[in-house]
Short mmCIF file of N, CA and C in Angstrom, two decimals:
data_model
loop_
_atom_site.label_atom_id
_atom_site.label_comp_id
_atom_site.label_asym_id
_atom_site.label_seq_id
_atom_site.Cartn_x
_atom_site.Cartn_y
_atom_site.Cartn_z
N VAL C 1 48.12 -26.66 -26.59
CA VAL C 1 49.38 -27.36 -26.54
C VAL C 1 49.22 -28.63 -27.36
N GLY C 2 50.22 -28.96 -28.17
CA GLY C 2 50.10 -30.16 -28.98
C GLY C 2 51.45 -30.71 -29.40
N VAL C 3 51.41 -31.86 -30.00
CA VAL C 3 52.60 -32.51 -30.53
C VAL C 3 52.34 -32.91 -31.97
N SER C 4 53.43 -33.07 -32.71
CA SER C 4 53.28 -33.49 -34.10
C SER C 4 54.35 -34.52 -34.41
N MET C 5 54.02 -35.38 -35.35
CA MET C 5 54.97 -36.39 -35.81
C MET C 5 54.70 -36.63 -37.29
N GLY C 6 55.74 -36.64 -38.08
CA GLY C 6 55.59 -36.88 -39.51
C GLY C 6 56.63 -37.86 -40.00
N TYR C 7 56.19 -38.89 -40.68
CA TYR C 7 57.08 -39.90 -41.25
C TYR C 7 57.59 -39.40 -42.59
N ILE C 8 58.87 -39.54 -42.84
CA ILE C 8 59.45 -39.16 -44.12
C ILE C 8 59.47 -40.41 -44.99
N ALA C 9 58.66 -40.38 -46.03
CA ALA C 9 58.42 -41.56 -46.87
C ALA C 9 59.72 -42.20 -47.36
N THR C 10 59.71 -43.50 -47.43
CA THR C 10 60.81 -44.36 -47.88
C THR C 10 62.09 -44.15 -47.08
N SER C 11 61.95 -43.83 -45.81
CA SER C 11 63.12 -43.68 -44.95
C SER C 11 62.79 -44.21 -43.56
N ARG C 12 63.77 -44.22 -42.70
CA ARG C 12 63.54 -44.58 -41.30
C ARG C 12 63.53 -43.34 -40.43
N GLN C 13 63.26 -42.20 -41.04
CA GLN C 13 63.38 -40.94 -40.34
C GLN C 13 62.01 -40.28 -40.17
N THR C 14 61.93 -39.46 -39.12
CA THR C 14 60.68 -38.76 -38.82
C THR C 14 60.97 -37.33 -38.40
N SER C 15 59.93 -36.58 -38.33
CA SER C 15 59.97 -35.24 -37.76
C SER C 15 59.08 -35.28 -36.53
N MET C 16 59.59 -34.80 -35.40
CA MET C 16 58.80 -34.77 -34.17
C MET C 16 58.88 -33.37 -33.58
N GLY C 17 57.78 -32.91 -33.04
CA GLY C 17 57.78 -31.57 -32.48
C GLY C 17 56.64 -31.32 -31.53
N GLY C 18 56.60 -30.10 -31.06
CA GLY C 18 55.55 -29.67 -30.16
C GLY C 18 55.27 -28.20 -30.37
N TYR C 19 54.12 -27.74 -29.89
CA TYR C 19 53.76 -26.34 -30.08
C TYR C 19 52.83 -25.88 -28.97
N VAL C 20 52.79 -24.56 -28.82
CA VAL C 20 51.84 -23.89 -27.93
C VAL C 20 51.09 -22.90 -28.80
N ARG C 21 49.80 -22.93 -28.71
CA ARG C 21 48.95 -22.09 -29.55
C ARG C 21 47.98 -21.32 -28.65
N ALA C 22 47.79 -20.04 -28.94
CA ALA C 22 46.83 -19.22 -28.19
C ALA C 22 45.95 -18.48 -29.19
N ALA C 23 44.67 -18.38 -28.87
CA ALA C 23 43.71 -17.72 -29.75
C ALA C 23 43.06 -16.55 -28.99
N PRO C 24 43.66 -15.34 -29.10
CA PRO C 24 43.05 -14.21 -28.40
C PRO C 24 41.68 -13.83 -28.94
N LEU C 25 41.43 -14.10 -30.22
CA LEU C 25 40.10 -13.90 -30.82
C LEU C 25 39.68 -15.21 -31.46
N GLU C 26 38.59 -15.78 -30.99
CA GLU C 26 38.14 -17.03 -31.57
C GLU C 26 36.65 -17.22 -31.31
N GLY C 27 35.94 -17.61 -32.35
CA GLY C 27 34.54 -17.98 -32.19
C GLY C 27 33.53 -16.84 -32.20
N TYR C 28 33.97 -15.62 -32.47
CA TYR C 28 33.02 -14.51 -32.54
C TYR C 28 32.39 -14.49 -33.92
N ARG C 29 31.10 -14.31 -33.98
CA ARG C 29 30.37 -14.37 -35.24
C ARG C 29 30.78 -13.26 -36.21
N ASN C 30 31.06 -12.06 -35.70
CA ASN C 30 31.34 -10.92 -36.57
C ASN C 30 32.82 -10.59 -36.71
N MET C 31 33.69 -11.44 -36.20
CA MET C 31 35.13 -11.17 -36.28
C MET C 31 35.88 -12.44 -36.68
N PRO C 32 37.01 -12.28 -37.38
CA PRO C 32 37.79 -13.47 -37.73
C PRO C 32 38.52 -14.03 -36.51
N ASP C 33 38.87 -15.30 -36.59
CA ASP C 33 39.68 -15.94 -35.55
C ASP C 33 41.12 -15.51 -35.76
N VAL C 34 41.82 -15.21 -34.67
CA VAL C 34 43.24 -14.86 -34.70
C VAL C 34 43.97 -15.83 -33.78
N VAL C 35 45.00 -16.50 -34.31
CA VAL C 35 45.74 -17.50 -33.56
C VAL C 35 47.23 -17.18 -33.63
N LEU C 36 47.91 -17.28 -32.49
CA LEU C 36 49.36 -17.11 -32.41
C LEU C 36 49.96 -18.45 -31.98
N GLN C 37 51.11 -18.81 -32.56
CA GLN C 37 51.70 -20.12 -32.27
C GLN C 37 53.22 -20.03 -32.19
N VAL C 38 53.80 -20.81 -31.28
CA VAL C 38 55.24 -21.01 -31.19
C VAL C 38 55.44 -22.52 -31.14
N GLY C 39 56.33 -23.03 -31.99
CA GLY C 39 56.56 -24.47 -32.02
C GLY C 39 58.00 -24.81 -32.37
N TYR C 40 58.37 -26.03 -32.09
CA TYR C 40 59.71 -26.52 -32.42
C TYR C 40 59.56 -27.95 -32.96
N ALA C 41 60.27 -28.24 -34.05
CA ALA C 41 60.26 -29.59 -34.61
C ALA C 41 61.70 -30.01 -34.88
N GLY C 42 61.98 -31.27 -34.65
CA GLY C 42 63.32 -31.81 -34.88
C GLY C 42 63.27 -33.01 -35.80
N TYR C 43 64.38 -33.21 -36.48
CA TYR C 43 64.56 -34.33 -37.41
C TYR C 43 65.15 -35.49 -36.62
N VAL C 44 64.51 -36.64 -36.65
CA VAL C 44 64.89 -37.78 -35.83
C VAL C 44 65.17 -38.98 -36.72
N GLY C 45 66.23 -39.72 -36.39
CA GLY C 45 66.49 -40.97 -37.10
C GLY C 45 67.69 -40.91 -38.03
N ASN C 46 68.42 -39.80 -38.08
CA ASN C 46 69.60 -39.70 -38.92
C ASN C 46 70.80 -39.47 -38.01
N ASP C 47 71.69 -40.44 -37.92
CA ASP C 47 72.84 -40.35 -37.03
C ASP C 47 73.86 -39.32 -37.49
N GLN C 48 73.78 -38.86 -38.73
CA GLN C 48 74.78 -37.94 -39.26
C GLN C 48 74.35 -36.48 -39.24
N LEU C 49 73.11 -36.20 -38.79
CA LEU C 49 72.62 -34.83 -38.83
C LEU C 49 71.70 -34.52 -37.66
N GLU C 50 71.97 -33.42 -36.98
CA GLU C 50 71.04 -32.85 -36.00
C GLU C 50 70.38 -31.67 -36.68
N LEU C 51 69.07 -31.63 -36.67
CA LEU C 51 68.35 -30.58 -37.37
C LEU C 51 67.08 -30.23 -36.60
N GLY C 52 66.84 -28.94 -36.43
CA GLY C 52 65.64 -28.50 -35.75
C GLY C 52 65.19 -27.16 -36.30
N ALA C 53 63.90 -26.85 -36.12
CA ALA C 53 63.35 -25.59 -36.60
C ALA C 53 62.37 -25.03 -35.57
N LEU C 54 62.53 -23.74 -35.28
CA LEU C 54 61.63 -23.01 -34.41
C LEU C 54 60.72 -22.17 -35.30
N ASP C 55 59.41 -22.26 -35.08
CA ASP C 55 58.49 -21.42 -35.86
C ASP C 55 57.65 -20.58 -34.92
N MET C 56 57.44 -19.34 -35.34
CA MET C 56 56.55 -18.41 -34.65
C MET C 56 55.64 -17.84 -35.73
N SER C 57 54.33 -17.96 -35.52
CA SER C 57 53.43 -17.53 -36.59
C SER C 57 52.12 -16.95 -36.05
N GLY C 58 51.46 -16.24 -36.94
CA GLY C 58 50.13 -15.72 -36.68
C GLY C 58 49.21 -16.12 -37.82
N THR C 59 47.98 -16.46 -37.50
CA THR C 59 47.02 -16.94 -38.50
C THR C 59 45.68 -16.26 -38.30
N VAL C 60 45.03 -15.95 -39.43
CA VAL C 60 43.69 -15.35 -39.41
C VAL C 60 42.77 -16.24 -40.23
N GLY C 61 41.60 -16.55 -39.71
CA GLY C 61 40.63 -17.38 -40.42
C GLY C 61 39.22 -17.13 -39.91
N TYR C 62 38.28 -17.82 -40.51
CA TYR C 62 36.89 -17.69 -40.09
C TYR C 62 36.18 -19.01 -40.36
N ALA C 63 35.33 -19.45 -39.46
CA ALA C 63 34.59 -20.71 -39.61
C ALA C 63 33.17 -20.41 -40.11
N PHE C 64 32.82 -21.04 -41.23
CA PHE C 64 31.49 -20.89 -41.83
C PHE C 64 30.70 -22.18 -41.62
N PRO C 65 29.51 -22.11 -40.99
CA PRO C 65 28.70 -23.31 -40.83
C PRO C 65 28.08 -23.71 -42.17
N PHE C 66 27.90 -25.01 -42.35
CA PHE C 66 27.19 -25.48 -43.53
C PHE C 66 26.52 -26.81 -43.21
N GLY C 67 25.63 -27.22 -44.06
CA GLY C 67 24.88 -28.45 -43.86
C GLY C 67 23.46 -28.26 -44.35
N ARG C 68 22.67 -29.31 -44.26
CA ARG C 68 21.28 -29.22 -44.73
C ARG C 68 20.49 -28.18 -43.97
N VAL C 69 20.71 -28.13 -42.64
CA VAL C 69 20.01 -27.16 -41.81
C VAL C 69 21.07 -26.43 -40.99
N VAL C 70 21.49 -25.26 -41.51
CA VAL C 70 22.53 -24.50 -40.81
C VAL C 70 22.00 -24.09 -39.44
N GLY C 71 22.82 -24.28 -38.43
CA GLY C 71 22.40 -24.00 -37.06
C GLY C 71 21.98 -25.26 -36.34
N VAL C 72 21.58 -26.29 -37.11
CA VAL C 72 21.23 -27.58 -36.51
C VAL C 72 22.38 -28.56 -36.74
N ASN C 73 22.81 -28.68 -38.00
CA ASN C 73 23.98 -29.50 -38.30
C ASN C 73 25.21 -28.77 -37.75
N ASN C 74 26.21 -29.51 -37.31
CA ASN C 74 27.36 -28.84 -36.71
C ASN C 74 28.61 -28.92 -37.59
N ALA C 75 28.45 -28.95 -38.90
CA ALA C 75 29.59 -28.95 -39.80
C ALA C 75 30.04 -27.52 -40.06
N LYS C 76 31.38 -27.34 -40.16
CA LYS C 76 31.94 -26.02 -40.42
C LYS C 76 33.14 -26.17 -41.35
N ILE C 77 33.33 -25.18 -42.22
CA ILE C 77 34.54 -25.09 -43.02
C ILE C 77 35.25 -23.81 -42.57
N ALA C 78 36.55 -23.91 -42.38
CA ALA C 78 37.30 -22.78 -41.85
C ALA C 78 38.55 -22.53 -42.70
N PRO C 79 38.47 -21.62 -43.69
CA PRO C 79 39.67 -21.24 -44.44
C PRO C 79 40.54 -20.32 -43.58
N TYR C 80 41.87 -20.35 -43.81
CA TYR C 80 42.77 -19.51 -43.05
C TYR C 80 44.04 -19.18 -43.84
N VAL C 81 44.68 -18.08 -43.47
CA VAL C 81 45.97 -17.66 -44.03
C VAL C 81 46.81 -17.13 -42.88
N GLY C 82 48.13 -17.16 -43.08
CA GLY C 82 49.00 -16.67 -42.03
C GLY C 82 50.41 -16.41 -42.51
N VAL C 83 51.19 -15.84 -41.62
CA VAL C 83 52.59 -15.55 -41.87
C VAL C 83 53.39 -15.93 -40.63
N GLY C 84 54.63 -16.34 -40.84
CA GLY C 84 55.44 -16.74 -39.70
C GLY C 84 56.92 -16.61 -39.97
N SER C 85 57.67 -16.85 -38.94
CA SER C 85 59.13 -16.81 -38.98
C SER C 85 59.66 -18.20 -38.66
N LEU C 86 60.62 -18.66 -39.45
CA LEU C 86 61.28 -19.95 -39.23
C LEU C 86 62.75 -19.72 -38.94
N LYS C 87 63.27 -20.37 -37.92
CA LYS C 87 64.70 -20.32 -37.61
C LYS C 87 65.18 -21.76 -37.53
N VAL C 88 66.13 -22.09 -38.40
CA VAL C 88 66.61 -23.46 -38.53
C VAL C 88 68.03 -23.56 -37.98
N HIS C 89 68.32 -24.66 -37.28
CA HIS C 89 69.67 -24.94 -36.80
C HIS C 89 70.04 -26.36 -37.26
N ALA C 90 71.20 -26.49 -37.89
CA ALA C 90 71.64 -27.80 -38.38
C ALA C 90 73.12 -28.01 -38.03
N ARG C 91 73.42 -29.23 -37.58
CA ARG C 91 74.81 -29.58 -37.25
C ARG C 91 75.09 -30.99 -37.74
N PRO C 92 76.10 -31.14 -38.61
CA PRO C 92 76.47 -32.49 -39.03
C PRO C 92 77.19 -33.21 -37.89
N ASN C 93 76.88 -34.49 -37.72
CA ASN C 93 77.56 -35.34 -36.74
C ASN C 93 78.58 -36.21 -37.47
N LEU C 94 79.58 -35.56 -38.02
CA LEU C 94 80.63 -36.24 -38.77
C LEU C 94 81.97 -35.76 -38.24
N PRO C 95 83.02 -36.54 -38.41
CA PRO C 95 84.35 -36.08 -38.00
C PRO C 95 84.71 -34.78 -38.74
N ASP C 96 85.50 -33.94 -38.08
CA ASP C 96 85.87 -32.64 -38.65
C ASP C 96 86.50 -32.76 -40.04
N GLU C 97 87.37 -33.74 -40.23
CA GLU C 97 88.03 -33.89 -41.54
C GLU C 97 87.02 -34.25 -42.64
N GLU C 98 85.99 -35.05 -42.30
CA GLU C 98 84.97 -35.40 -43.28
C GLU C 98 84.08 -34.19 -43.60
N GLN C 99 83.76 -33.38 -42.59
CA GLN C 99 82.99 -32.15 -42.83
C GLN C 99 83.77 -31.21 -43.74
N GLU C 100 85.08 -31.11 -43.49
CA GLU C 100 85.93 -30.25 -44.32
C GLU C 100 85.99 -30.75 -45.76
N GLU C 101 86.11 -32.04 -45.92
CA GLU C 101 86.16 -32.64 -47.26
C GLU C 101 84.87 -32.39 -48.03
N LEU C 102 83.73 -32.47 -47.33
CA LEU C 102 82.43 -32.26 -47.96
C LEU C 102 82.07 -30.77 -48.08
N GLY C 103 82.80 -29.92 -47.38
CA GLY C 103 82.51 -28.48 -47.42
C GLY C 103 81.25 -28.12 -46.66
N ILE C 104 81.00 -28.82 -45.55
CA ILE C 104 79.80 -28.57 -44.76
C ILE C 104 80.20 -28.22 -43.33
N GLY C 105 79.25 -27.67 -42.59
CA GLY C 105 79.48 -27.34 -41.19
C GLY C 105 78.18 -26.92 -40.54
N GLU C 106 78.28 -26.57 -39.29
CA GLU C 106 77.11 -26.17 -38.52
C GLU C 106 76.61 -24.81 -39.02
N VAL C 107 75.29 -24.66 -39.10
CA VAL C 107 74.65 -23.40 -39.47
C VAL C 107 73.46 -23.15 -38.55
N SER C 108 73.11 -21.88 -38.40
CA SER C 108 72.00 -21.54 -37.51
C SER C 108 71.28 -20.29 -38.00
N GLY C 109 69.98 -20.28 -37.83
CA GLY C 109 69.16 -19.11 -38.12
C GLY C 109 68.95 -18.25 -36.90
N PHE C 110 69.58 -18.61 -35.78
CA PHE C 110 69.47 -17.85 -34.54
C PHE C 110 70.60 -16.82 -34.50
N SER C 111 70.27 -15.55 -34.44
CA SER C 111 71.25 -14.48 -34.56
C SER C 111 72.29 -14.47 -33.44
N ASP C 112 71.99 -15.06 -32.29
CA ASP C 112 72.97 -15.08 -31.20
C ASP C 112 73.94 -16.25 -31.28
N SER C 113 73.83 -17.08 -32.33
CA SER C 113 74.72 -18.22 -32.50
C SER C 113 75.98 -17.81 -33.26
N GLU C 114 77.11 -18.41 -32.91
CA GLU C 114 78.35 -18.14 -33.65
C GLU C 114 78.29 -18.70 -35.07
N PHE C 115 77.32 -19.56 -35.36
CA PHE C 115 77.16 -20.16 -36.69
C PHE C 115 76.02 -19.52 -37.47
N PHE C 116 75.62 -18.29 -37.07
CA PHE C 116 74.49 -17.61 -37.69
C PHE C 116 74.69 -17.41 -39.19
N ASP C 117 73.65 -17.76 -39.94
CA ASP C 117 73.60 -17.54 -41.39
C ASP C 117 72.18 -17.07 -41.69
N GLU C 118 72.05 -15.85 -42.22
CA GLU C 118 70.72 -15.28 -42.42
C GLU C 118 69.85 -16.10 -43.37
N ASP C 119 70.45 -16.96 -44.20
CA ASP C 119 69.66 -17.82 -45.09
C ASP C 119 68.86 -18.86 -44.31
N PHE C 120 69.17 -19.06 -43.03
CA PHE C 120 68.46 -20.05 -42.22
C PHE C 120 67.46 -19.40 -41.26
N ALA C 121 67.20 -18.09 -41.46
CA ALA C 121 66.14 -17.36 -40.75
C ALA C 121 65.21 -16.85 -41.85
N MET C 122 64.05 -17.49 -42.00
CA MET C 122 63.19 -17.26 -43.16
C MET C 122 61.78 -16.85 -42.76
N TRP C 123 61.09 -16.23 -43.70
CA TRP C 123 59.66 -15.95 -43.55
C TRP C 123 58.87 -17.02 -44.26
N GLN C 124 57.70 -17.30 -43.75
CA GLN C 124 56.84 -18.35 -44.30
C GLN C 124 55.43 -17.81 -44.45
N LEU C 125 54.80 -18.14 -45.57
CA LEU C 125 53.37 -17.88 -45.77
C LEU C 125 52.66 -19.22 -45.75
N HIS C 126 51.49 -19.27 -45.13
CA HIS C 126 50.76 -20.53 -45.09
C HIS C 126 49.26 -20.26 -45.20
N GLY C 127 48.54 -21.28 -45.61
CA GLY C 127 47.10 -21.18 -45.74
C GLY C 127 46.48 -22.54 -45.96
N GLY C 128 45.19 -22.58 -45.90
CA GLY C 128 44.49 -23.84 -46.11
C GLY C 128 43.06 -23.76 -45.60
N PHE C 129 42.50 -24.93 -45.35
CA PHE C 129 41.15 -24.97 -44.78
C PHE C 129 40.99 -26.24 -43.95
N ARG C 130 40.04 -26.16 -43.03
CA ARG C 130 39.71 -27.29 -42.16
C ARG C 130 38.20 -27.48 -42.22
N ILE C 131 37.77 -28.73 -42.31
CA ILE C 131 36.35 -29.05 -42.26
C ILE C 131 36.12 -29.93 -41.04
N ASN C 132 35.22 -29.51 -40.18
CA ASN C 132 34.83 -30.31 -39.02
C ASN C 132 33.37 -30.67 -39.15
N SER C 133 33.06 -31.93 -38.95
CA SER C 133 31.69 -32.39 -38.95
C SER C 133 31.54 -33.35 -37.78
N GLY C 134 30.88 -32.89 -36.74
CA GLY C 134 30.81 -33.68 -35.53
C GLY C 134 32.21 -33.82 -34.96
N ALA C 135 32.65 -35.04 -34.70
CA ALA C 135 33.99 -35.27 -34.16
C ALA C 135 35.03 -35.46 -35.27
N PHE C 136 34.60 -35.57 -36.52
CA PHE C 136 35.53 -35.81 -37.63
C PHE C 136 36.12 -34.50 -38.13
N SER C 137 37.42 -34.53 -38.46
CA SER C 137 38.10 -33.34 -38.96
C SER C 137 38.96 -33.70 -40.17
N PHE C 138 38.93 -32.84 -41.18
CA PHE C 138 39.77 -32.98 -42.37
C PHE C 138 40.49 -31.65 -42.57
N ARG C 139 41.79 -31.70 -42.90
CA ARG C 139 42.57 -30.47 -43.07
C ARG C 139 43.45 -30.58 -44.31
N LEU C 140 43.47 -29.51 -45.09
CA LEU C 140 44.36 -29.38 -46.24
C LEU C 140 45.10 -28.05 -46.06
N ALA C 141 46.43 -28.09 -46.05
CA ALA C 141 47.21 -26.89 -45.80
C ALA C 141 48.44 -26.87 -46.69
N SER C 142 48.92 -25.67 -46.95
CA SER C 142 50.13 -25.50 -47.73
C SER C 142 50.96 -24.39 -47.10
N SER C 143 52.28 -24.49 -47.24
CA SER C 143 53.15 -23.41 -46.79
C SER C 143 54.22 -23.15 -47.84
N TRP C 144 54.67 -21.90 -47.89
CA TRP C 144 55.66 -21.49 -48.86
C TRP C 144 56.72 -20.66 -48.17
N VAL C 145 57.97 -21.01 -48.41
CA VAL C 145 59.11 -20.26 -47.90
C VAL C 145 59.91 -19.80 -49.10
N PRO C 146 60.18 -18.49 -49.23
CA PRO C 146 61.00 -18.04 -50.36
C PRO C 146 62.32 -18.81 -50.40
N SER C 147 62.73 -19.20 -51.56
CA SER C 147 63.94 -20.00 -51.80
C SER C 147 63.92 -21.33 -51.05
N GLY C 148 62.73 -21.85 -50.78
CA GLY C 148 62.58 -23.14 -50.12
C GLY C 148 61.54 -23.98 -50.81
N LEU C 149 61.22 -25.09 -50.22
CA LEU C 149 60.22 -25.98 -50.79
C LEU C 149 58.81 -25.56 -50.36
N THR C 150 57.87 -25.71 -51.26
CA THR C 150 56.47 -25.54 -50.92
C THR C 150 55.98 -26.88 -50.39
N THR C 151 55.23 -26.86 -49.31
CA THR C 151 54.73 -28.10 -48.73
C THR C 151 53.21 -28.16 -48.85
N LEU C 152 52.70 -29.36 -48.93
CA LEU C 152 51.26 -29.62 -48.94
C LEU C 152 51.00 -30.68 -47.89
N ASN C 153 50.12 -30.40 -46.95
CA ASN C 153 49.81 -31.33 -45.86
C ASN C 153 48.33 -31.66 -45.89
N VAL C 154 48.03 -32.93 -45.71
CA VAL C 154 46.65 -33.40 -45.61
C VAL C 154 46.52 -34.16 -44.29
N GLY C 155 45.50 -33.87 -43.55
CA GLY C 155 45.30 -34.56 -42.28
C GLY C 155 43.84 -34.89 -42.06
N MET C 156 43.61 -36.02 -41.42
CA MET C 156 42.26 -36.44 -41.03
C MET C 156 42.34 -36.98 -39.61
N GLY C 157 41.27 -36.80 -38.88
CA GLY C 157 41.28 -37.32 -37.53
C GLY C 157 39.99 -37.02 -36.81
N PHE C 158 40.04 -37.18 -35.51
CA PHE C 158 38.89 -36.93 -34.66
C PHE C 158 39.22 -35.86 -33.64
N VAL C 159 38.27 -34.98 -33.37
CA VAL C 159 38.44 -33.89 -32.43
C VAL C 159 37.63 -34.22 -31.19
N TYR C 160 38.25 -34.11 -30.06
CA TYR C 160 37.56 -34.39 -28.80
C TYR C 160 37.46 -33.16 -27.96
#
């Protein structure tokens, strides 16, 4: 279980979310790690737009030990790849006449919504690698959505 927060540069807006992750296969020497995740993130700080995205994904990776003395040093590099589903819901918080003038309205990637638009239910490919050395962690990841933006994420921190 975790939370995420991302600042959108040169703005007063952020992305905040949470996720649940389960690893039915993890840490076996002769098998790859398999992770399943469900998460939700929302756009915060814009009074004119409500925006959120639900993601469901699966990831496969493997951790390789490295260091001067493998088995003694506890550094590992773990490359991974995965695929997932994104469902986006967006609603402008503007008066109806202004929405009409701009030609915008509520849209949803959720098929049970009256505002369903299949362009807001997308597939995503992602991959990257993580390096852990002791309590320190470094991560480089990228994701690609057809007809969307490619993202690149870099993270550093401590693992407890």
